[in-house]
């Protein structure tokens, strides 16, 4: 069995040539024609090297038997000198020479198992072919490498890339892909288009294509015929080893062009990085501008405090604010998270590609966006608080306005006709008893007037409060209040004048009707009590808690307990009237039923007393309805509190868990990323709880509930916590992905990463995800980084700080720390490397031509270079020459953005 050691196997034949052959032969897969093809190809390959020594072979199994030409072949292809051969013709001389050749092969890292010099000396064809194939593998194929693939895969990938643009060519293997000859023609035309007219070739003429390619290769490229076109066509599956041997000659022939391809690959890689970075910059600028513009447009609305000063207007604004929170803001939260994620990804890619850090346009830094967002959230909180306070104020205003109207209506009803009555001169034509009655009547009126003083003062106080609270219809209220006060002043003046007139007449008239006077005195306050009681029973009220309404119910119950005494007073007063009626009827006194001291009658009192008795149960019903409302509000408070007291701690736990994962406390980066995405799914799955809480919160607000003693959480704090949780998950996912990107691109091991993370976390005492300068220095020292304690050490440390904290924030984050710890040991592309790659494509010229770029680079990247490269202005330039040196330098300098 033949094996390689130290170079890695490229196909099954390397690890076991004879073993593979025997297995295929047992399974009936070994084509007898393969041995014939290998013999022809290997013979031609050996002669292509032996001719350099002026010799060759005709029969591969015979001409290597004495070992002399075998040793000579190895000296030619290796460029080294083997031990001096034995010149004897005896069998042991031949075996000695073959062993020297085999020992040399073994010295190149190839183990030869189950094959010995005796088989070669005896002319064993299968063993001889196996030995030659091992030599071909080691010296012609083994060193082929494309994108770090094995030799066979690399050679196949090289063929695929070179023939990709050609019609009817699809290289998938070394068996069937080369049978029609087009692949060989395409390889020649790709590197020497002057030798092959590919456009005239047809897939229908395989023999013609094969002969055409083999003749051109032999005549112009010095590649001898190693394959027979007839053998390729007549074999169902040509031998892979033979085809690979011949194709490897093409690869080595065009090795110079391979250098250009390697250079082109490096340039393509750099350009792709630059294009992607520019795309991310443009996307960041676009997203940042859009988000800042939206915040700018939204802030005036949130800062506005203008309303129509009505409850309906403020409720409409509150509904607009809810719509904004439900529909307009959530997409912007996602946009902000995406913006931060893109910015972090961009900075990571710039560091990994050895580019300078990206500095956004002035006013569009991440900190600018964070400050604008913070201002937006502050405006939201202030706006909602203002709306709720406005609702409370306007509700209070509406209550006061209605109370004002009711009291004013009652007062104006009472004062109707009073001025005319006070201005009357009726007492001048009265008899003495009538005059005295008028005087007593006036005294009763004065008592009534004094009782109404409180009502007027209440009306004025309510009007003043409405003014203080900026009631929207204050003009109407003030006008009505002024009319009432003016009228009250006139009533006072008229009362005084009438009393003076009655006092002047009293000296002449003395007769008093005790019964009428008693009625008048007792009926007036009772009537005033009835009026006040009726007002109280229909008075509107506003409460916010069960305790407050329960207090009103208790007060109403206390009032009902006094109705018995009031009924006795009512019966007593009405009894006076009945007694008058009895006396008048008994003594037939003309006009005796008329009470000169009051306009009140028993009928008035009876009617009002009946009204009070009816209003009492109505008041009961109103209070009970309000009690049920407040009980429902209490239920809403408890519902909100129960849900909030579950959601709040849940959000806090998730934030703590995400923070812990972000600190790298849970396994590998992939484990952390997996757990973060699980948390992300869990958070989105938890969103219905937030939406349910929003519905309860809306019901709470619609029920005018402004405080909740059952929970410390408000909807605003939960919204902010929810948004912080989403942002934290997105930020940590992005940071972990960037760490994976850094780890993979920098080639650091998981153990190194764990060591860096462990050291970082050890000095991050507060688990903030960042280190202060002193903490950062201690962390570096703990990892073995030498920082002197002298002035030079301070200078070195400040230079390091400028790298890991370019924006001078005063903190070092983990991604910058990780980048610093690994950057100097990695192999990154540089401007000098890109310049060297372009110089290869330009054939060592100081400039490059557009046609050369289009020939060596993919179309989109070739045009990218042509559009951005400045014209070459140095000596020896030709029309259209481009300056690739300044272009390469610019790739690693400041971006246009």
mmCIF file of C-alpha atoms in Angstrom, residues 645 652 708-714 717:
data_model
loop_
_atom_site.group_PDB
_atom_site.id
_atom_site.type_symbol
_atom_site.label_atom_id
_atom_site.label_comp_id
_atom_site.label_asym_id
_atom_site.label_seq_id
_atom_site.Cartn_x
_atom_site.Cartn_y
_atom_site.Cartn_z
ATOM 1 C CA UNK A 645 -46.522 42.334 39.228
ATOM 2 C CA UNK A 652 -36.202 42.129 35.061
ATOM 3 C CA UNK A 708 -52.951 52.126 41.886
ATOM 4 C CA UNK A 709 -51.763 51.234 45.368
ATOM 5 C CA UNK A 710 -51.438 47.541 44.532
ATOM 6 C CA UNK A 711 -48.352 47.786 42.342
ATOM 7 C CA UNK A 712 -45.209 49.845 41.950
ATOM 8 C CA UNK A 713 -45.229 49.307 38.179
ATOM 9 C CA UNK A 714 -46.778 51.681 35.671
ATOM 10 C CA UNK A 717 -42.094 51.674 33.170
#
